[in-house]
Amino acid sequence: MENKKDRLVRGTALNGRVRAFAVRTTELVDELRRRHDTYPTATAALGRTVTAAAMMGAMLKGREKLTVMVKGNGPIGQIVAESNALGEVRGYVHNPHVHLPSNSQGKLDVAGVVGTEGFIDVSKDLGLKEPYRGSVPIVSGELGDDFTYYFAVSEQTPSAVGLGVLVETDNSVRVAGGFIIQLLPGLTDEEITEIEKAIGSMPSVTTLLDQGLEPEEMLRYLLPDAEILDGLDIQFVCQCSRERVEQTLVSLGAHELERLIEEDEQAEVVCHFCNEAYVFDKDDMQVILTQAKS
Ligand SMILES: [Zn+2]
């Protein structure tokens, strides 16, 4: 794995009628692989999902955040990714230990583990009373096409989404990243055809990243006249903490806590997102029980 920091760039082209994002998520995806012990095909599926989520997070503002849930009928089960406007991303899969033989193109069979039926649900916390919710059926299970479909149908923004994860023979992540090109109103048919041609003839995201291209170079590959607006560091961050887990335990209520203390004497709570285990011994549990009673 190359030791370059994960980074996202935002750009625009054709007088603001095209909006574009490109990102390298190699470190993020490898961190998730290590934390969740994902097998290669699962690493690719989770990696593509968090890469899309990282770019969708960059479309948010301030303290807004979002959750992507890929609920396919494949053996990986649900894939969950969370991100925000600060470039903080986390994610997990229900079954990290799934791996399939390569598909007919010699690539990791992401559709095979995700499944070709199901839904992609997106929930955005925009600081309003109710979160924004969007849901689309899975159309391919390869995820790039599925997010393309999500943007077209749920957000009414025609987009091209490229996502890629390249896994080494030792199962670590060699490169990961992606791009989203969004076509805004006012483009001519010729301009759209030009962009589609560039996307159709471009090498895969992982090929470009493996050649050492930076996210802005990847964008310029697709949109030669792209103006880079700004960048954002992308990193794995989990918001869990011992205090938060304690509060969750308190919220179980005195009755349930008494039962837990009687049965197990202690409690161990594992965070789904980072796999960190929080252990509360008998004394800790008594303190939590007192809090629950007050
Ligand atoms: Zn956590």
Short mmCIF file of C-alpha atoms and ligand atoms in Angstrom, two decimals:
data_model
loop_
_atom_site.label_atom_id
_atom_site.label_comp_id
_atom_site.label_asym_id
_atom_site.label_seq_id
_atom_site.Cartn_x
_atom_site.Cartn_y
_atom_site.Cartn_z
CA MET A 1 0.00 0.00 0.00
CA GLU A 2 1.33 3.42 -0.90
CA ASN A 3 1.53 5.79 1.98
CA LYS A 4 -0.36 8.77 0.60
CA LYS A 5 -3.03 10.51 2.64
CA ASP A 6 -6.61 10.06 1.55
CA ARG A 7 -7.92 13.16 -0.13
CA LEU A 8 -10.96 14.38 -1.99
CA VAL A 9 -11.19 17.22 -4.48
CA ARG A 10 -14.22 19.13 -5.67
CA GLY A 11 -14.25 20.62 -9.10
CA THR A 12 -16.43 22.23 -11.70
CA ALA A 13 -16.39 22.42 -15.49
CA LEU A 14 -18.28 23.92 -18.42
CA ASN A 15 -19.13 27.14 -16.57
CA GLY A 16 -20.48 25.41 -13.50
CA ARG A 17 -22.81 23.11 -15.41
CA VAL A 18 -20.76 20.09 -14.36
CA ARG A 19 -19.96 19.31 -10.75
CA ALA A 20 -17.27 16.76 -10.02
CA PHE A 21 -15.70 14.91 -7.12
CA ALA A 22 -12.71 12.61 -7.06
CA VAL A 23 -11.26 10.85 -4.06
CA ARG A 24 -8.55 8.49 -2.91
CA THR A 25 -9.71 6.29 -0.01
CA THR A 26 -6.89 3.73 0.15
CA GLU A 27 -6.04 4.28 3.83
CA LEU A 28 -9.68 4.46 4.90
CA VAL A 29 -10.59 1.19 3.20
CA ASP A 30 -7.49 -0.56 4.50
CA GLU A 31 -8.25 0.66 8.04
CA LEU A 32 -11.79 -0.76 7.72
CA ARG A 33 -10.37 -4.03 6.39
CA ARG A 34 -8.07 -4.33 9.42
CA ARG A 35 -10.75 -3.38 11.95
CA HIS A 36 -13.41 -5.69 10.53
CA ASP A 37 -11.14 -8.39 9.08
CA THR A 38 -12.97 -8.27 5.76
CA TYR A 39 -12.07 -10.82 3.10
CA PRO A 40 -11.13 -9.42 -0.34
CA THR A 41 -14.57 -9.38 -1.99
CA ALA A 42 -16.11 -7.96 1.18
CA THR A 43 -13.31 -5.35 1.33
CA ALA A 44 -14.17 -4.28 -2.22
CA ALA A 45 -17.91 -4.03 -1.50
CA LEU A 46 -17.41 -2.09 1.73
CA GLY A 47 -14.67 0.00 0.12
CA ARG A 48 -16.83 1.03 -2.82
CA THR A 49 -19.69 1.94 -0.48
CA VAL A 50 -17.60 4.10 1.87
CA THR A 51 -15.93 5.74 -1.14
CA ALA A 52 -19.34 6.77 -2.48
CA ALA A 53 -20.35 7.89 1.02
CA ALA A 54 -17.18 9.98 1.36
CA MET A 55 -18.05 11.89 -1.82
CA MET A 56 -21.70 12.26 -0.82
CA GLY A 57 -20.50 13.63 2.53
CA ALA A 58 -18.51 16.26 0.64
CA MET A 59 -21.81 17.44 -0.88
CA LEU A 60 -23.07 18.33 2.61
CA LYS A 61 -22.44 21.47 4.67
CA GLY A 62 -21.54 22.26 8.27
CA ARG A 63 -22.60 19.56 10.71
CA GLU A 64 -24.77 17.65 8.24
CA LYS A 65 -24.15 13.91 7.97
CA LEU A 66 -25.46 10.92 6.09
CA THR A 67 -25.90 7.19 6.29
CA VAL A 68 -25.84 4.83 3.31
CA MET A 69 -27.29 1.36 3.71
CA VAL A 70 -26.85 -1.21 0.97
CA LYS A 71 -29.39 -3.95 1.60
CA GLY A 72 -28.81 -6.58 -1.04
CA ASN A 73 -29.77 -10.24 -1.10
CA GLY A 74 -26.16 -11.44 -1.29
CA PRO A 75 -24.07 -13.21 1.37
CA ILE A 76 -22.45 -10.03 2.72
CA GLY A 77 -25.75 -8.89 4.23
CA GLN A 78 -26.10 -5.18 4.93
CA ILE A 79 -23.35 -2.69 4.21
CA VAL A 80 -23.51 0.48 6.29
CA ALA A 81 -21.48 3.65 5.75
CA GLU A 82 -21.63 7.00 7.52
CA SER A 83 -19.96 10.22 6.49
CA ASN A 84 -20.11 13.96 7.04
CA ALA A 85 -19.01 17.26 5.53
CA LEU A 86 -15.72 17.11 7.45
CA GLY A 87 -14.48 14.07 5.54
CA GLU A 88 -15.03 11.71 8.48
CA VAL A 89 -16.15 8.26 7.36
CA ARG A 90 -16.89 4.93 9.02
CA GLY A 91 -18.59 1.74 7.90
CA TYR A 92 -19.11 -1.97 8.39
CA VAL A 93 -20.69 -5.01 6.80
CA HIS A 94 -22.80 -7.70 8.44
CA ASN A 95 -20.66 -10.60 7.18
CA PRO A 96 -17.02 -9.56 6.73
CA HIS A 97 -15.87 -13.10 5.97
CA VAL A 98 -17.29 -13.48 2.49
CA HIS A 99 -15.17 -14.02 -0.56
CA LEU A 100 -16.01 -15.32 -4.03
CA PRO A 101 -13.93 -16.40 -7.02
CA SER A 102 -13.22 -13.57 -9.48
CA ASN A 103 -15.95 -12.74 -11.96
CA SER A 104 -15.74 -13.21 -15.75
CA GLN A 105 -13.69 -9.98 -16.08
CA GLY A 106 -11.15 -11.26 -13.57
CA LYS A 107 -12.36 -8.71 -11.01
CA LEU A 108 -13.53 -9.16 -7.44
CA ASP A 109 -17.15 -10.27 -7.69
CA VAL A 110 -18.76 -7.41 -5.78
CA ALA A 111 -22.23 -8.05 -7.24
CA GLY A 112 -21.88 -11.65 -6.12
CA VAL A 113 -21.50 -10.70 -2.46
CA VAL A 114 -23.87 -7.70 -2.50
CA GLY A 115 -26.60 -9.43 -4.50
CA THR A 116 -28.53 -8.12 -7.47
CA GLU A 117 -31.80 -7.47 -5.68
CA GLY A 118 -32.55 -5.22 -2.76
CA PHE A 119 -32.30 -1.53 -1.95
CA ILE A 120 -29.89 1.29 -1.34
CA ASP A 121 -31.20 3.58 1.39
CA VAL A 122 -29.71 7.00 2.01
CA SER A 123 -30.60 9.03 5.05
CA LYS A 124 -29.28 12.58 5.47
CA ASP A 125 -29.33 14.44 8.75
CA LEU A 126 -29.55 18.03 7.55
CA GLY A 127 -30.29 19.46 10.99
CA LEU A 128 -34.03 19.49 10.30
CA LYS A 129 -36.66 17.75 12.38
CA GLU A 130 -36.91 14.83 9.97
CA PRO A 131 -33.97 13.40 8.06
CA TYR A 132 -34.06 13.36 4.26
CA ARG A 133 -34.61 9.79 3.07
CA GLY A 134 -34.04 8.34 -0.38
CA SER A 135 -34.27 4.73 -1.48
CA VAL A 136 -33.71 3.03 -4.82
CA PRO A 137 -33.68 -0.60 -5.88
CA ILE A 138 -30.32 -2.22 -6.53
CA VAL A 139 -29.81 -2.43 -10.30
CA SER A 140 -26.48 -4.23 -10.66
CA GLY A 141 -24.90 -4.92 -7.27
CA GLU A 142 -21.53 -3.64 -8.56
CA LEU A 143 -22.39 -0.43 -6.67
CA GLY A 144 -21.00 2.17 -9.12
CA ASP A 145 -24.05 1.71 -11.36
CA ASP A 146 -26.29 1.53 -8.31
CA PHE A 147 -25.15 4.92 -7.02
CA THR A 148 -25.50 6.32 -10.54
CA TYR A 149 -29.11 5.12 -10.45
CA TYR A 150 -29.59 6.58 -6.97
CA PHE A 151 -28.50 10.07 -8.09
CA ALA A 152 -30.66 9.94 -11.22
CA VAL A 153 -33.82 8.73 -9.53
CA SER A 154 -33.64 9.93 -5.94
CA GLU A 155 -31.81 13.23 -6.38
CA GLN A 156 -32.83 13.92 -10.01
CA THR A 157 -29.22 14.63 -10.93
CA PRO A 158 -27.84 12.65 -13.89
CA SER A 159 -24.44 11.46 -12.71
CA ALA A 160 -21.64 9.10 -13.53
CA VAL A 161 -20.17 7.26 -10.57
CA GLY A 162 -16.91 5.30 -10.68
CA LEU A 163 -15.79 3.33 -7.63
CA GLY A 164 -12.85 0.97 -7.29
CA VAL A 165 -10.87 -1.05 -4.78
CA LEU A 166 -7.75 -3.03 -5.67
CA VAL A 167 -6.77 -5.70 -3.16
CA GLU A 168 -3.21 -7.07 -2.84
CA THR A 169 -2.43 -10.78 -2.70
CA ASP A 170 -1.85 -10.39 1.08
CA ASN A 171 -5.46 -9.05 1.27
CA SER A 172 -4.39 -5.49 2.12
CA VAL A 173 -5.75 -2.62 0.05
CA ARG A 174 -3.44 -1.49 -2.73
CA VAL A 175 -5.56 1.43 -3.92
CA ALA A 176 -9.14 2.61 -3.49
CA GLY A 177 -11.04 5.62 -4.71
CA GLY A 178 -13.66 6.96 -7.02
CA PHE A 179 -15.28 9.86 -8.83
CA ILE A 180 -18.71 11.37 -9.30
CA ILE A 181 -19.48 13.59 -12.28
CA GLN A 182 -22.83 15.38 -12.06
CA LEU A 183 -24.55 16.97 -15.01
CA LEU A 184 -26.45 20.09 -14.03
CA PRO A 185 -29.15 21.81 -16.11
CA GLY A 186 -28.09 23.77 -19.20
CA LEU A 187 -25.71 21.30 -20.86
CA THR A 188 -26.10 20.75 -24.58
CA ASP A 189 -26.47 17.26 -26.03
CA GLU A 190 -22.99 17.62 -27.60
CA GLU A 191 -21.43 18.46 -24.25
CA ILE A 192 -23.14 15.50 -22.60
CA THR A 193 -21.96 13.17 -25.39
CA GLU A 194 -18.41 14.50 -24.96
CA ILE A 195 -18.44 13.77 -21.22
CA GLU A 196 -19.96 10.33 -21.74
CA LYS A 197 -17.24 9.55 -24.27
CA ALA A 198 -14.51 10.59 -21.83
CA ILE A 199 -16.00 8.43 -19.10
CA GLY A 200 -16.49 5.47 -21.44
CA SER A 201 -12.90 5.53 -22.66
CA MET A 202 -11.19 6.14 -19.35
CA PRO A 203 -9.21 3.37 -17.63
CA SER A 204 -10.66 2.13 -14.35
CA VAL A 205 -10.30 4.23 -11.21
CA THR A 206 -7.94 1.67 -9.70
CA THR A 207 -5.74 1.69 -12.81
CA LEU A 208 -5.38 5.47 -12.60
CA LEU A 209 -4.74 5.47 -8.84
CA ASP A 210 -2.28 2.62 -9.23
CA GLN A 211 -0.40 4.72 -11.78
CA GLY A 212 -0.02 7.31 -9.04
CA LEU A 213 -2.57 9.84 -10.26
CA GLU A 214 -3.78 12.31 -7.65
CA PRO A 215 -7.54 12.92 -7.32
CA GLU A 216 -7.30 16.23 -9.25
CA GLU A 217 -5.45 14.48 -12.08
CA MET A 218 -8.18 11.87 -12.16
CA LEU A 219 -10.77 14.64 -12.53
CA ARG A 220 -8.82 16.31 -15.33
CA TYR A 221 -8.62 12.97 -17.09
CA LEU A 222 -12.42 13.12 -17.39
CA LEU A 223 -12.87 16.87 -17.64
CA PRO A 224 -9.76 18.44 -19.18
CA ASP A 225 -10.94 21.99 -18.43
CA ALA A 226 -12.01 21.22 -14.86
CA GLU A 227 -11.44 23.94 -12.32
CA ILE A 228 -10.48 22.49 -8.94
CA LEU A 229 -12.43 24.33 -6.25
CA ASP A 230 -11.10 22.83 -3.06
CA GLY A 231 -9.92 19.72 -1.28
CA LEU A 232 -10.79 17.78 1.82
CA ASP A 233 -8.86 15.21 3.86
CA ILE A 234 -10.75 11.95 4.20
CA GLN A 235 -10.25 9.86 7.30
CA PHE A 236 -11.69 7.06 9.34
CA VAL A 237 -13.37 8.47 12.44
CA CYS A 238 -15.73 6.66 14.78
CA GLN A 239 -17.84 8.79 17.08
CA CYS A 240 -18.24 6.08 19.69
CA SER A 241 -16.81 6.55 23.19
CA ARG A 242 -17.05 4.91 26.59
CA GLU A 243 -19.33 7.74 27.76
CA ARG A 244 -21.71 7.22 24.84
CA VAL A 245 -21.86 3.48 25.40
CA GLU A 246 -22.54 4.15 29.10
CA GLN A 247 -25.46 6.38 28.17
CA THR A 248 -26.84 3.63 25.94
CA LEU A 249 -26.63 1.19 28.85
CA VAL A 250 -28.34 3.68 31.18
CA SER A 251 -31.15 4.02 28.65
CA LEU A 252 -31.82 0.26 28.89
CA GLY A 253 -33.48 0.99 32.22
CA ALA A 254 -33.03 -0.39 35.73
CA HIS A 255 -34.96 -3.60 35.12
CA GLU A 256 -32.89 -4.71 32.13
CA LEU A 257 -29.63 -3.67 33.82
CA GLU A 258 -30.45 -5.70 36.92
CA ARG A 259 -31.06 -8.70 34.69
CA LEU A 260 -27.71 -8.19 32.91
CA ILE A 261 -25.83 -7.89 36.21
CA GLU A 262 -27.50 -11.03 37.54
CA GLU A 263 -26.78 -13.06 34.41
CA ASP A 264 -23.33 -11.94 33.34
CA GLU A 265 -22.07 -9.68 36.15
CA GLN A 266 -20.40 -7.56 33.48
CA ALA A 267 -21.32 -6.17 30.09
CA GLU A 268 -19.33 -5.99 26.90
CA VAL A 269 -20.54 -3.70 24.16
CA VAL A 270 -18.86 -3.81 20.76
CA CYS A 271 -19.20 -0.83 18.41
CA HIS A 272 -20.40 -2.07 15.00
CA PHE A 273 -18.58 0.70 13.21
CA CYS A 274 -15.06 0.32 14.60
CA ASN A 275 -15.15 -3.06 16.36
CA GLU A 276 -13.93 -1.48 19.59
CA ALA A 277 -15.06 -3.45 22.66
CA TYR A 278 -16.14 -1.57 25.77
CA VAL A 279 -16.17 -3.69 28.92
CA PHE A 280 -18.06 -2.69 32.06
CA ASP A 281 -17.29 -4.75 35.16
CA LYS A 282 -19.56 -5.37 38.12
CA ASP A 283 -18.68 -2.10 39.83
CA ASP A 284 -19.16 -0.11 36.60
CA MET A 285 -22.53 -1.77 36.14
CA GLN A 286 -23.63 -0.81 39.66
CA VAL A 287 -22.79 2.83 38.93
CA ILE A 288 -24.75 2.64 35.65
CA LEU A 289 -27.67 1.02 37.47
CA THR A 290 -27.67 3.85 40.04
CA GLN A 291 -27.77 6.36 37.19
CA ALA A 292 -30.63 4.51 35.55
CA LYS A 293 -32.61 4.59 38.79
CA SER A 294 -32.11 8.31 39.40
ZN ZN B 1 -16.89 2.91 17.21
#
